[in-house]
Coordinates of C-alpha atoms in Angstrom, one line a residue:
Chain C
M104 CA 0.0 0.0 0.0
R105 CA 1.4 3.3 -1.0
G106 CA 0.3 6.9 -0.7
R107 CA -0.9 9.2 2.0
R108 CA -4.1 9.7 3.9
L109 CA -6.4 12.4 2.7
Y110 CA -7.9 14.2 5.6
L111 CA -10.5 17.0 5.7
D112 CA -11.9 18.4 8.8
G113 CA -14.2 21.4 9.5
V114 CA -13.9 22.5 6.0
S115 CA -16.1 25.4 5.0
V116 CA -16.3 27.3 1.7
V117 CA -18.4 30.5 1.6
F118 CA -19.1 32.2 -1.7
D119 CA -20.8 35.6 -1.2
G120 CA -22.6 34.4 1.8
F121 CA -23.5 31.0 0.3
R122 CA -22.1 28.0 2.2
A123 CA -21.0 25.6 -0.6
L124 CA -19.2 23.5 2.1
N125 CA -20.2 23.6 5.7
N126 CA -18.0 22.0 8.3
L127 CA -17.2 19.0 6.1
A128 CA -15.1 16.1 7.4
L129 CA -13.7 13.3 5.2
V130 CA -10.9 10.8 5.6
V131 CA -9.7 8.6 2.7
E132 CA -7.1 6.0 3.6
P133 CA -4.3 5.1 1.3
G134 CA -5.5 2.6 -1.3
E135 CA -9.1 3.1 -0.4
M136 CA -11.9 3.6 -2.9
R137 CA -14.6 5.9 -1.9
A138 CA -17.8 7.0 -3.6
V139 CA -19.3 10.4 -2.9
I140 CA -22.9 10.9 -3.7
G141 CA -25.4 13.7 -3.0
P142 CA -28.0 15.8 -4.7
N143 CA -27.1 18.7 -7.0
G144 CA -25.5 21.5 -5.0
A145 CA -24.4 19.2 -2.2
G146 CA -20.8 20.4 -2.6
K147 CA -19.3 17.4 -4.3
T148 CA -17.4 19.4 -6.9
T149 CA -16.5 22.2 -4.5
M150 CA -14.9 19.5 -2.3
M151 CA -12.8 18.4 -5.2
D152 CA -11.9 22.0 -5.9
V153 CA -10.7 22.4 -2.4
I154 CA -8.6 19.3 -2.5
T155 CA -6.9 20.2 -5.8
G156 CA -6.2 23.8 -4.9
K157 CA -8.7 25.4 -7.2
T158 CA -10.7 26.9 -4.3
R159 CA -9.3 28.0 -1.0
P160 CA -11.4 26.9 2.0
T161 CA -12.8 29.7 4.2
A162 CA -12.0 27.5 7.2
G163 CA -10.8 24.1 8.0
I164 CA -8.0 21.6 7.6
V165 CA -7.1 19.8 4.3
T166 CA -4.0 17.6 4.5
F167 CA -2.5 14.9 2.4
G168 CA -0.2 12.9 4.6
D169 CA 1.4 15.6 6.6
L170 CA 1.2 18.2 3.9
D171 CA -1.2 21.2 4.1
L172 CA -3.0 21.4 0.8
T173 CA -4.5 24.8 1.5
R174 CA -1.1 26.4 1.1
M175 CA -0.3 24.9 -2.3
D176 CA -1.4 25.8 -5.9
E177 CA -3.0 23.4 -8.4
A178 CA 0.3 22.5 -10.0
A179 CA 2.1 21.7 -6.8
I180 CA -0.8 19.6 -5.6
A181 CA -0.9 17.7 -8.9
N182 CA 2.8 17.0 -8.5
L183 CA 2.3 15.6 -5.0
G184 CA 0.3 12.9 -6.7
I185 CA -3.3 14.0 -6.7
G186 CA -4.9 13.6 -10.1
R187 CA -8.3 14.8 -11.2
K188 CA -10.8 13.9 -13.8
F189 CA -13.3 16.7 -14.4
Q190 CA -17.0 16.4 -14.7
K191 CA -17.0 17.9 -18.2
P192 CA -14.1 16.2 -20.0
T193 CA -11.4 18.8 -20.8
V194 CA -8.8 17.4 -23.1
F195 CA -6.6 19.4 -25.4
D196 CA -8.5 19.4 -28.6
A197 CA -5.7 20.6 -30.9
L198 CA -3.4 17.8 -29.8
T199 CA -3.6 14.1 -30.7
V200 CA -4.7 11.4 -28.2
F201 CA -1.0 10.4 -28.0
E202 CA 0.2 13.9 -27.3
N203 CA -2.5 14.4 -24.7
L204 CA -1.2 11.4 -22.9
E205 CA 2.4 12.4 -23.3
L206 CA 1.7 15.8 -21.7
A207 CA 0.2 13.9 -18.7
L208 CA 3.0 11.4 -18.4
K209 CA 4.9 11.8 -15.2
A210 CA 8.1 13.7 -16.1
P211 CA 9.8 17.0 -15.2
R212 CA 7.3 19.8 -15.8
G213 CA 9.5 22.9 -16.3
P214 CA 9.8 24.9 -19.6
I215 CA 13.5 23.9 -20.2
A216 CA 12.8 20.2 -19.3
C217 CA 9.9 20.3 -21.8
L218 CA 12.1 21.9 -24.5
R219 CA 14.7 19.2 -24.1
W220 CA 12.2 16.3 -23.6
V221 CA 12.7 13.2 -25.7
L222 CA 10.1 10.5 -25.3
A223 CA 12.1 7.4 -24.2
G224 CA 11.0 3.8 -24.7
G225 CA 9.6 3.4 -21.2
G226 CA 7.4 6.4 -21.6
R227 CA 6.2 5.2 -25.0
T228 CA 5.4 1.8 -23.7
R229 CA 3.4 3.4 -20.8
I230 CA 1.5 5.6 -23.3
E231 CA 0.7 2.5 -25.4
E232 CA -0.5 0.5 -22.4
V233 CA -2.8 3.3 -21.3
T234 CA -4.1 3.8 -24.8
T235 CA -5.0 0.1 -24.9
E236 CA -6.5 0.3 -21.4
I237 CA -8.8 3.2 -22.5
G238 CA -9.6 1.5 -25.8
L239 CA -8.3 4.3 -28.1
T240 CA -5.4 2.5 -29.8
D241 CA -6.8 3.1 -33.3
R242 CA -7.4 6.7 -32.5
A243 CA -4.0 7.4 -31.0
H244 CA -3.0 9.8 -33.7
D245 CA -6.3 11.6 -34.2
R246 CA -6.9 15.0 -32.8
A247 CA -8.7 14.8 -29.4
G248 CA -11.1 17.4 -30.7
I249 CA -12.8 14.9 -33.0
L250 CA -13.4 12.3 -30.4
S251 CA -16.9 11.5 -29.2
H252 CA -18.0 12.5 -25.7
G253 CA -17.5 9.0 -24.3
Q254 CA -14.0 8.8 -25.8
K255 CA -13.1 12.1 -24.3
Q256 CA -14.1 10.8 -20.9
W257 CA -11.8 7.8 -21.5
L258 CA -9.0 10.0 -22.7
E259 CA -9.3 12.1 -19.6
I260 CA -9.2 9.0 -17.4
G261 CA -6.2 7.9 -19.4
M262 CA -4.5 11.2 -18.7
M263 CA -5.1 10.7 -15.0
L264 CA -3.6 7.2 -15.2
M265 CA -0.5 8.7 -17.0
Q266 CA 0.1 11.0 -14.0
D267 CA 0.3 7.8 -11.9
P268 CA -1.2 9.7 -8.9
D269 CA -1.5 8.3 -5.3
L270 CA -5.0 9.8 -5.1
M271 CA -7.4 10.0 -8.0
L272 CA -10.4 12.3 -7.8
V273 CA -12.9 11.2 -10.4
D274 CA -15.9 13.4 -11.1
E275 CA -18.8 11.7 -12.8
P276 CA -16.8 9.3 -14.9
V277 CA -19.7 7.6 -16.6
A278 CA -21.8 10.6 -17.5
G279 CA -22.8 10.1 -21.2
M280 CA -21.5 6.6 -21.4
T281 CA -23.3 3.5 -22.7
D282 CA -24.1 0.7 -20.3
A283 CA -21.2 -1.4 -21.7
E284 CA -18.8 1.6 -21.3
T285 CA -20.1 2.2 -17.7
E286 CA -19.4 -1.4 -16.8
H287 CA -15.9 -1.2 -18.3
T288 CA -15.2 2.0 -16.3
A289 CA -16.4 0.3 -13.1
K290 CA -14.0 -2.6 -13.7
L291 CA -11.1 -0.2 -14.6
L292 CA -11.7 1.9 -11.4
A293 CA -11.9 -1.3 -9.3
R294 CA -8.5 -2.4 -10.8
I295 CA -6.9 0.9 -10.0
A296 CA -8.1 1.0 -6.4
G297 CA -5.8 -0.8 -4.1
K298 CA -2.8 0.6 -5.9
H299 CA -4.1 4.1 -5.6
S300 CA -6.7 5.9 -3.5
V301 CA -9.8 6.8 -5.6
V302 CA -12.6 9.2 -4.8
V303 CA -15.5 8.9 -7.2
V304 CA -18.3 11.4 -7.4
E305 CA -21.3 10.0 -9.2
H306 CA -25.0 10.4 -9.5
D307 CA -25.6 6.9 -10.9
L308 CA -26.5 4.7 -7.8
D309 CA -26.2 1.5 -9.8
F310 CA -22.7 2.4 -10.8
V311 CA -21.9 3.2 -7.2
R312 CA -23.3 -0.2 -6.2
A313 CA -21.1 -1.8 -8.8
L314 CA -18.0 -0.2 -7.3
G315 CA -18.8 -2.0 -4.0
C316 CA -17.0 0.5 -1.8
K317 CA -17.7 2.8 1.2
V318 CA -20.1 5.6 0.3
T319 CA -20.2 9.2 1.6
V320 CA -23.4 11.1 1.2
L321 CA -23.1 14.9 1.1
H322 CA -26.0 17.3 1.6
E323 CA -25.9 21.1 1.7
G324 CA -22.1 21.0 2.0
T325 CA -21.9 18.7 5.0
L326 CA -21.6 15.1 5.7
L327 CA -25.0 13.4 5.9
S328 CA -24.2 9.7 6.1
E329 CA -21.3 7.3 5.6
G330 CA -21.1 3.6 5.2
S331 CA -21.9 0.8 2.8
I332 CA -24.3 1.4 0.0
D333 CA -27.0 -0.6 1.8
H334 CA -26.4 1.3 5.0
V335 CA -26.8 4.8 3.4
Q336 CA -29.7 3.8 1.2
N337 CA -31.6 2.8 4.3
D338 CA -30.5 5.8 6.4
P339 CA -33.8 7.8 7.0
R340 CA -31.9 11.1 6.6
V341 CA -30.6 10.0 3.1
V342 CA -34.1 8.9 2.1
E343 CA -35.5 12.2 3.2
V344 CA -33.0 14.2 1.2
Y345 CA -33.3 12.0 -1.9
L346 CA -37.0 11.4 -1.9
G347 CA -38.3 14.4 -0.1
R348 CA -40.5 14.3 3.0
Chain E
M1217 CA -2.6 25.7 -34.8
D1218 CA -3.3 22.1 -35.1
T1219 CA -0.3 19.9 -34.6
A1220 CA -2.1 17.0 -36.2
Q1221 CA -2.7 18.7 -39.5
P1222 CA -2.0 16.6 -42.6
S1223 CA 1.7 16.6 -43.2
R1224 CA 1.1 17.4 -46.8
A1225 CA -0.5 20.8 -45.9
R1226 CA 2.4 21.4 -43.5
L1227 CA 5.0 20.6 -46.1
G1228 CA 3.1 22.9 -48.5
L1229 CA 3.4 25.8 -46.0
R1230 CA 7.1 25.1 -45.6
A1231 CA 7.5 25.2 -49.4
V1232 CA 5.8 28.6 -49.4
M1233 CA 8.2 29.8 -46.8
I1234 CA 11.3 28.5 -48.6
T1235 CA 10.1 30.0 -51.9
A1236 CA 9.5 33.4 -50.2
V1237 CA 12.9 33.4 -48.7
A1238 CA 14.5 32.4 -51.9
I1239 CA 12.8 35.1 -53.9
L1240 CA 13.7 37.7 -51.3
A1241 CA 17.3 36.5 -51.3
I1242 CA 17.8 37.4 -55.0
F1243 CA 16.1 40.8 -54.7
P1244 CA 19.4 42.7 -54.3
L1245 CA 20.7 40.8 -57.4
L1246 CA 17.6 41.6 -59.4
N1247 CA 18.2 45.2 -58.4
Q1248 CA 21.4 45.1 -60.4
L1249 CA 19.6 44.3 -63.6
P1250 CA 19.0 47.2 -66.1
A1251 CA 15.8 49.2 -65.2
D1252 CA 14.0 48.1 -68.4
N1253 CA 14.4 44.4 -67.6
V1254 CA 11.1 42.8 -66.5
F1255 CA 12.8 41.2 -63.5
H1256 CA 14.3 44.4 -62.4
V1257 CA 13.6 45.2 -58.7
S1258 CA 13.6 48.9 -57.9
D1259 CA 15.7 50.4 -55.1
F1260 CA 12.4 51.3 -53.4
L1261 CA 11.2 47.7 -53.4
V1262 CA 14.5 46.4 -52.0
S1263 CA 14.5 48.9 -49.2
V1264 CA 10.8 48.5 -48.4
S1265 CA 11.1 44.7 -48.4
G1266 CA 14.0 45.0 -46.0
K1267 CA 11.5 46.7 -43.6
W1268 CA 8.8 44.1 -44.3
I1269 CA 11.3 41.3 -43.3
C1270 CA 11.7 43.1 -39.9
Y1271 CA 7.9 43.2 -39.6
A1272 CA 7.8 39.5 -40.4
I1273 CA 10.1 38.8 -37.5
L1274 CA 7.8 40.9 -35.3
A1275 CA 4.9 38.9 -36.6
L1276 CA 6.6 35.6 -35.8
S1277 CA 7.3 36.8 -32.3
L1278 CA 3.7 37.8 -31.8
D1279 CA 2.5 34.5 -33.2
L1280 CA 4.6 32.6 -30.7
A1281 CA 3.0 34.5 -27.9
W1282 CA -0.5 34.7 -29.3
G1283 CA -1.0 31.9 -31.8
Y1284 CA 0.7 29.3 -29.6
A1285 CA 0.6 30.4 -26.0
G1286 CA -2.7 32.3 -26.2
I1287 CA -1.1 35.6 -24.9
L1288 CA -2.8 38.3 -27.0
S1289 CA -0.3 41.1 -26.6
L1290 CA -1.4 44.4 -27.8
G1291 CA 1.9 45.9 -26.9
H1292 CA 4.4 44.0 -28.9
G1293 CA 5.3 47.1 -30.8
A1294 CA 6.9 48.3 -27.5
F1295 CA 9.4 45.4 -27.5
F1296 CA 10.2 46.2 -31.2
A1297 CA 10.7 49.9 -30.4
L1298 CA 12.9 49.1 -27.4
G1299 CA 15.1 46.9 -29.5
G1300 CA 15.1 49.8 -32.0
Y1301 CA 16.1 52.3 -29.4
A1302 CA 18.9 50.1 -28.1
M1303 CA 20.2 50.0 -31.7
G1304 CA 19.6 53.7 -32.1
M1305 CA 21.7 54.5 -29.0
H1306 CA 24.5 52.5 -30.5
L1307 CA 24.2 54.4 -33.8
M1308 CA 24.1 57.7 -32.0
R1309 CA 27.3 56.9 -30.1
L1310 CA 29.0 56.0 -33.4
I1311 CA 28.3 59.4 -34.8
G1312 CA 30.9 60.7 -32.5
P1313 CA 32.2 64.2 -33.3
R1314 CA 30.5 64.2 -36.7
G1315 CA 27.3 65.8 -35.2
S1316 CA 26.2 69.3 -36.1
Y1317 CA 27.6 70.6 -32.9
G1318 CA 30.7 68.7 -33.2
H1319 CA 30.8 67.5 -29.6
P1320 CA 33.3 64.6 -29.2
V1321 CA 30.9 62.4 -27.2
L1322 CA 27.4 63.9 -26.7
P1323 CA 24.8 63.4 -29.4
D1324 CA 23.4 66.7 -30.9
F1325 CA 20.1 66.6 -28.9
M1326 CA 22.1 66.4 -25.6
V1327 CA 24.2 69.4 -26.5
F1328 CA 21.1 71.2 -27.5
L1329 CA 19.4 70.4 -24.2
G1330 CA 22.5 71.5 -22.3
Y1331 CA 23.8 68.1 -21.0
Q1332 CA 27.3 68.3 -19.6
E1333 CA 28.0 64.6 -19.7
L1334 CA 26.6 61.4 -21.0
P1335 CA 23.8 60.0 -18.7
W1336 CA 24.9 56.7 -17.0
Y1337 CA 22.5 54.6 -19.1
W1338 CA 24.2 55.6 -22.3
L1339 CA 27.5 54.1 -21.1
G1340 CA 28.6 51.0 -22.9
F1341 CA 26.4 51.6 -26.0
N1342 CA 29.5 52.6 -28.0
H1343 CA 30.3 48.9 -28.0
F1344 CA 28.5 46.9 -30.7
S1345 CA 28.3 43.7 -28.6
F1346 CA 27.0 45.5 -25.5
A1347 CA 24.3 47.3 -27.6
M1348 CA 23.3 44.0 -29.2
L1349 CA 23.0 42.4 -25.7
M1350 CA 20.7 45.3 -24.7
V1351 CA 18.6 44.8 -27.9
V1352 CA 17.4 41.5 -26.4
A1353 CA 18.0 42.2 -22.7
I1354 CA 15.8 45.3 -22.4
P1355 CA 12.7 44.0 -24.1
G1356 CA 13.3 40.6 -22.4
L1357 CA 13.5 42.2 -18.9
L1358 CA 10.4 44.3 -19.5
A1359 CA 8.5 41.2 -20.7
L1360 CA 9.8 39.3 -17.6
V1361 CA 8.6 41.8 -15.1
L1362 CA 5.3 42.6 -16.8
G1363 CA 4.6 38.9 -17.6
W1364 CA 5.5 37.8 -14.1
L1365 CA 3.2 40.3 -12.5
C1366 CA 0.3 39.5 -14.8
F1367 CA 0.7 35.7 -15.2
R1368 CA 1.1 35.0 -11.5
S1369 CA -2.0 37.0 -10.8
R1370 CA -3.7 35.0 -13.5
I1371 CA -4.5 38.0 -15.6
T1372 CA -5.5 36.6 -19.0
G1373 CA -7.5 37.4 -22.1
V1374 CA -8.8 40.9 -22.7
Y1375 CA -7.4 42.2 -19.3
L1376 CA -3.9 41.2 -20.3
S1377 CA -4.4 42.7 -23.7
I1378 CA -5.4 46.0 -22.2
I1379 CA -2.5 46.0 -19.8
T1380 CA 0.0 45.4 -22.7
Q1381 CA -1.7 48.2 -24.7
A1382 CA -1.4 50.5 -21.7
M1383 CA 2.2 49.5 -21.3
T1384 CA 3.2 50.6 -24.8
Y1385 CA 1.1 53.8 -24.5
A1386 CA 2.9 54.7 -21.2
L1387 CA 6.3 54.0 -22.8
M1388 CA 5.3 56.3 -25.7
L1389 CA 4.5 59.1 -23.3
A1390 CA 7.7 58.5 -21.4
F1391 CA 9.9 58.5 -24.5
F1392 CA 8.3 61.8 -25.6
R1393 CA 9.8 63.5 -22.6
N1394 CA 13.0 65.3 -23.3
D1395 CA 14.3 64.6 -19.8
M1396 CA 14.4 60.9 -20.4
G1397 CA 17.6 61.6 -22.2
L1398 CA 16.5 59.6 -25.3
G1399 CA 15.9 62.3 -27.8
G1400 CA 12.3 63.3 -26.8
N1401 CA 9.8 63.5 -29.6
N1402 CA 12.5 63.7 -32.3
G1403 CA 14.1 60.4 -31.3
F1404 CA 17.3 59.5 -32.9
T1405 CA 18.3 60.1 -36.5
D1406 CA 21.2 61.2 -38.8
F1407 CA 23.0 57.9 -38.2
K1408 CA 26.4 57.7 -39.9
E1409 CA 27.7 54.2 -39.8
L1410 CA 27.4 50.7 -38.3
L1411 CA 30.3 48.3 -37.9
G1412 CA 32.5 50.6 -39.8
M1413 CA 30.1 50.7 -42.8
P1414 CA 28.7 54.1 -43.9
L1415 CA 25.0 53.7 -43.8
N1416 CA 24.2 55.8 -46.9
T1417 CA 25.8 53.3 -49.3
G1418 CA 24.3 50.6 -51.3
A1419 CA 26.6 48.0 -49.7
A1420 CA 25.2 48.9 -46.3
R1421 CA 21.6 48.6 -47.5
I1422 CA 22.3 45.2 -49.0
S1423 CA 24.1 44.0 -45.9
L1424 CA 21.3 45.1 -43.6
F1425 CA 18.8 43.4 -46.0
Y1426 CA 20.6 40.1 -45.8
A1427 CA 21.2 40.4 -42.1
S1428 CA 17.4 40.9 -41.7
L1429 CA 16.7 37.9 -44.0
I1430 CA 19.1 35.7 -42.0
A1431 CA 17.4 36.9 -38.8
L1432 CA 14.0 36.0 -40.3
V1433 CA 15.1 32.5 -41.2
A1434 CA 16.8 32.0 -37.8
S1435 CA 13.6 33.3 -36.0
Y1436 CA 11.5 31.0 -38.1
L1437 CA 13.7 28.0 -37.4
F1438 CA 13.8 28.9 -33.7
C1439 CA 10.0 29.0 -33.5
L1440 CA 9.7 25.8 -35.6
W1441 CA 12.0 24.1 -33.1
I1442 CA 10.1 25.4 -30.0
T1443 CA 6.7 24.6 -31.4
G1444 CA 7.8 21.1 -32.4
T1445 CA 8.9 20.2 -28.8
K1446 CA 6.8 19.0 -25.9
Y1447 CA 7.2 22.6 -24.6
G1448 CA 5.4 23.8 -27.8
R1449 CA 2.6 21.3 -27.1
V1450 CA 2.3 22.6 -23.5
L1451 CA 1.9 26.1 -24.8
T1452 CA -0.9 25.0 -27.2
A1453 CA -2.5 23.2 -24.2
I1454 CA -2.2 26.4 -22.1
R1455 CA -3.8 28.4 -24.9
D1456 CA -6.8 26.0 -25.1
A1457 CA -7.3 25.1 -21.5
E1458 CA -4.9 26.7 -19.1
S1459 CA -6.5 25.6 -15.8
R1460 CA -6.5 22.0 -17.1
V1461 CA -2.7 22.2 -17.7
R1462 CA -2.2 23.3 -14.1
F1463 CA -4.1 20.3 -12.8
L1464 CA -1.6 18.1 -14.8
G1465 CA 1.1 19.6 -12.6
Y1466 CA 2.5 22.3 -14.9
N1467 CA 3.3 25.7 -13.5
T1468 CA 1.7 27.6 -16.3
T1469 CA 3.2 30.9 -15.1
S1470 CA 6.7 29.9 -15.8
H1471 CA 5.8 28.4 -19.2
K1472 CA 4.0 31.5 -20.4
L1473 CA 6.7 33.7 -19.0
F1474 CA 9.4 31.8 -20.9
A1475 CA 7.4 32.2 -24.2
F1476 CA 6.6 35.8 -23.6
V1477 CA 10.2 36.7 -22.8
A1478 CA 11.5 34.8 -25.9
S1479 CA 8.9 36.5 -28.0
A1480 CA 9.8 40.0 -26.7
M1481 CA 13.5 39.3 -27.4
M1482 CA 12.7 38.4 -31.0
A1483 CA 10.7 41.5 -31.4
G1484 CA 13.6 43.5 -30.0
I1485 CA 15.9 42.0 -32.7
A1486 CA 13.4 42.9 -35.4
G1487 CA 13.3 46.5 -34.1
A1488 CA 17.1 46.7 -34.0
L1489 CA 17.4 45.6 -37.7
Y1490 CA 14.6 48.0 -38.7
V1491 CA 16.1 51.2 -37.3
P1492 CA 19.3 51.4 -39.4
Q1493 CA 17.3 50.6 -42.5
V1494 CA 14.7 53.4 -42.0
G1495 CA 17.3 55.7 -40.5
I1496 CA 15.2 57.0 -37.6
I1497 CA 13.6 55.9 -34.3
N1498 CA 11.2 58.0 -32.4
P1499 CA 8.5 57.5 -29.8
G1500 CA 5.9 57.1 -32.5
E1501 CA 7.1 53.5 -32.8
F1502 CA 5.5 52.9 -29.4
S1503 CA 2.1 54.1 -30.6
P1504 CA -0.6 51.6 -29.7
G1505 CA -1.7 51.5 -33.4
N1506 CA 1.6 49.8 -34.4
S1507 CA 1.0 46.9 -32.0
I1508 CA -2.5 46.5 -33.2
E1509 CA -1.4 46.4 -36.8
A1510 CA 1.0 43.6 -35.9
V1511 CA -1.9 41.6 -34.5
I1512 CA -3.8 42.2 -37.7
W1513 CA -0.8 40.8 -39.8
V1514 CA -0.8 37.6 -37.7
A1515 CA -4.6 37.3 -37.9
V1516 CA -4.7 37.9 -41.6
G1517 CA -1.9 35.4 -42.3
G1518 CA -3.2 32.8 -39.9
R1519 CA -2.3 32.7 -36.2
G1520 CA -0.9 29.5 -34.8
T1521 CA 1.0 28.8 -38.0
L1522 CA 4.5 30.3 -38.3
V1523 CA 4.3 30.7 -42.1
G1524 CA 1.0 32.4 -41.6
A1525 CA 2.5 35.2 -39.5
V1526 CA 5.2 35.8 -42.2
I1527 CA 2.7 35.8 -45.1
G1528 CA 0.4 38.1 -43.1
A1529 CA 3.2 40.6 -42.4
F1530 CA 4.2 40.7 -46.1
S1531 CA 0.8 40.8 -47.6
V1532 CA -0.8 43.4 -45.3
N1533 CA 2.3 45.6 -45.5
G1534 CA 2.4 45.2 -49.3
L1535 CA -1.2 46.2 -49.5
K1536 CA -0.4 49.2 -47.2
T1537 CA 2.5 50.4 -49.2
W1538 CA 0.5 50.2 -52.4
L1539 CA -2.7 51.7 -51.0
T1540 CA -1.2 54.5 -49.0
S1541 CA 0.2 55.8 -52.3
A1542 CA -2.8 54.9 -54.5
A1543 CA -5.6 55.9 -52.2
P1544 CA -4.2 57.2 -48.9
D1545 CA -7.6 58.0 -47.4
L1546 CA -8.8 54.5 -47.8
W1547 CA -6.0 52.6 -45.9
L1548 CA -7.4 52.7 -42.4
F1549 CA -10.8 51.6 -43.6
V1550 CA -9.3 48.8 -45.5
L1551 CA -7.2 47.7 -42.5
G1552 CA -10.2 47.7 -40.2
G1553 CA -12.3 46.0 -42.8
L1554 CA -9.6 43.4 -43.3
F1555 CA -9.6 42.5 -39.6
V1556 CA -13.4 42.2 -39.5
A1557 CA -13.5 40.1 -42.6
V1558 CA -10.7 37.8 -41.5
T1559 CA -12.3 37.3 -38.1
L1560 CA -15.7 36.6 -39.7
F1561 CA -14.8 34.6 -42.8
L1562 CA -11.2 33.4 -42.4
P1563 CA -10.6 32.4 -38.8
K1564 CA -7.5 30.6 -39.9
G1565 CA -6.3 33.4 -42.1
L1566 CA -4.8 33.2 -45.6
V1567 CA -3.0 30.0 -44.5
G1568 CA -6.4 28.4 -43.8
L1569 CA -7.3 29.0 -47.5
L1570 CA -4.1 27.3 -48.6
Q1571 CA -4.6 24.4 -46.2
G1572 CA -8.2 24.1 -47.4
R1573 CA -6.9 23.6 -50.9
A1574 CA -4.2 21.1 -49.9
K1575 CA -6.7 18.8 -48.2

C-alpha cells in the first residue's frame, strides 16, 4: 500500500454568503476507494476544488499525509500525486490522443525540461499501455477534438492514469457513457483502487453499487451519512434528502 | 494551430516559406539588372522589403505568444521599439564628433538640451556587442517583469491585452519627454555608420537586407523548433485550457513567462534591424496602433502557423504600401475591414485558405 491519507476536517467554503461546504469532514485511507454521492448543489465538486487547490477553503484543515494542501497551488498539488478527472471532460482538442497522454506522463514539468524532452522507450510503452486500457489504440494519432464525448471521458481517465497519482479524484466518470462503457469503467476503477486511493463522485447509484466501496453522502455542503451502499440507502436522513418528505 | 494537420499541408506551407525566402534572397541581385528588364527590382522595393522582413520577424514573435501560448499582446510594438532604441543608442554613439555641434561624445540633442555629460544609461552603448545584448535584454527584462506580475495574478484574455496596450502607451508618453535623455519626440536620426560601414551606401543597405533575412530564417527555425517540442505542445494546451494544464502539474506561469520573454527578445531583434534601414527611431514606434497592426498581420496570415505570420506581415504591408500611395484616405478603412473580414470569414487566415486547398 502506498500513498498518503487524505484528511479534511471542519472545511467550509463560503461564496458571497452561500455556504458551498459547511464543516465538512472526510478521511480517505491510502489505497481506499470511496464513492461520494449527493443531490445537486451538495458540494461534491467544491470539495474536489478544495482538495486540488482550485478553491481555498474559508475555514478548516485539508491535508494529504502531513502536507497542508490549503497552502499549495494546483500544479504543486498535482505534482504531489493528486490527479483529477473533471465532470466535463477537458482534453486538449488541438493535440492528438497520444500527445494528450504524453503531456500527462509523469516527467519533469519545467519549460526547459519540456524543451529538451525526448520520449524514451519506457514512456512510449506506458502511453501505449494506457491507450490500450482506455480503448483508443486506433485513435492514438487523431486529434482529441474529434473524439466522441465518451471517448473524451476515456482519454481524460487515461491522462489521469499517466500521471500515476497516489490519489485520484474522479468526477462523474460515466456521464454520457453507454451501459457497456459504464461497466468497463467500473472494472477499470476497481482495478486501479488498491494501488491508488480513488474518490469517485457519481449520481448513478447502480454504478456506485457496482464499485462496491464505502459511500459518503453529502447534503448542503456537509456530511449526511457514511457507510456501505445498503447502509446509506436505508438511512432515513438520506431517504428524506433524496425522496423528499 | 493544429499539430495534427495533414503533413502534406504542413509541407506545403514550408515550401511557401522556402520560396518566399529564396525570392527575397535574390532581390538585391535583381536590383542590379537594367531598369528596363522585367525582372528588375527597384531600389524602393528592395528597401521596403527589408522593412517588411523586420515586420515579419515581429509577426513571428507575436505569433509565438498569441498563436501558440494564447497571450494576445497588444503591446508587442513596444518590444520592437525598445530593440530599435537600443540599436539607435549605439548608432548615435557611433556618430561621435560628426554631429552638427561637433561635440566629441554627446549626441546633438544632448548638446542642445544642455547636457554636460553622458547619462549613465548611455555608457557601454558605444560597443556593438553591448548594444546587441541590450537589444534583447531590455525587451526581455520588461517582458519578464510585466509577464511575471500578470501571469502569477492569473490575468489573462482581454485584461492582459489591455495592460499590454497601456504599457506601450505609457512608454510612448515617457519617451516623448526630453528629460528621459533619449531624444524626446525627435528620437534618434542622422545615423552615420554601423560596424564601420557608412549607412548611406548601397553596400550597407544590402548587408542590412541580408542580415534581416538571415534573422528572419533564424527566428522561423527557432519558432519551428520550439513549437515542435513538448514545450510547444504545453503552450498549445495552455492556450486552449490553461487551468487543465495546471491540474496536470505544470506551473503555467513559468511556461507562459518563458514564451513571452523569448517573444519579446525576438521583437527587439526585429526593431534593431529595422532602425538602421529606416534611418530613424522616435516615440511614434510605441504608438498603440503599431502593436494592433502587428496583431492584424498575424490574424490575416493565420495565427498559430508560423508561415501564416510571415505571409500576413508581407501581404498586409504590401497592401499598405500600395494603397497609401494609390488611395491614402482608404487605408485605415481597408485595414479595419480586413480585420473584421478575416475574423468573420477566415478564422485561420490566408494559410487556412491554402490548407483548405491542400486537403
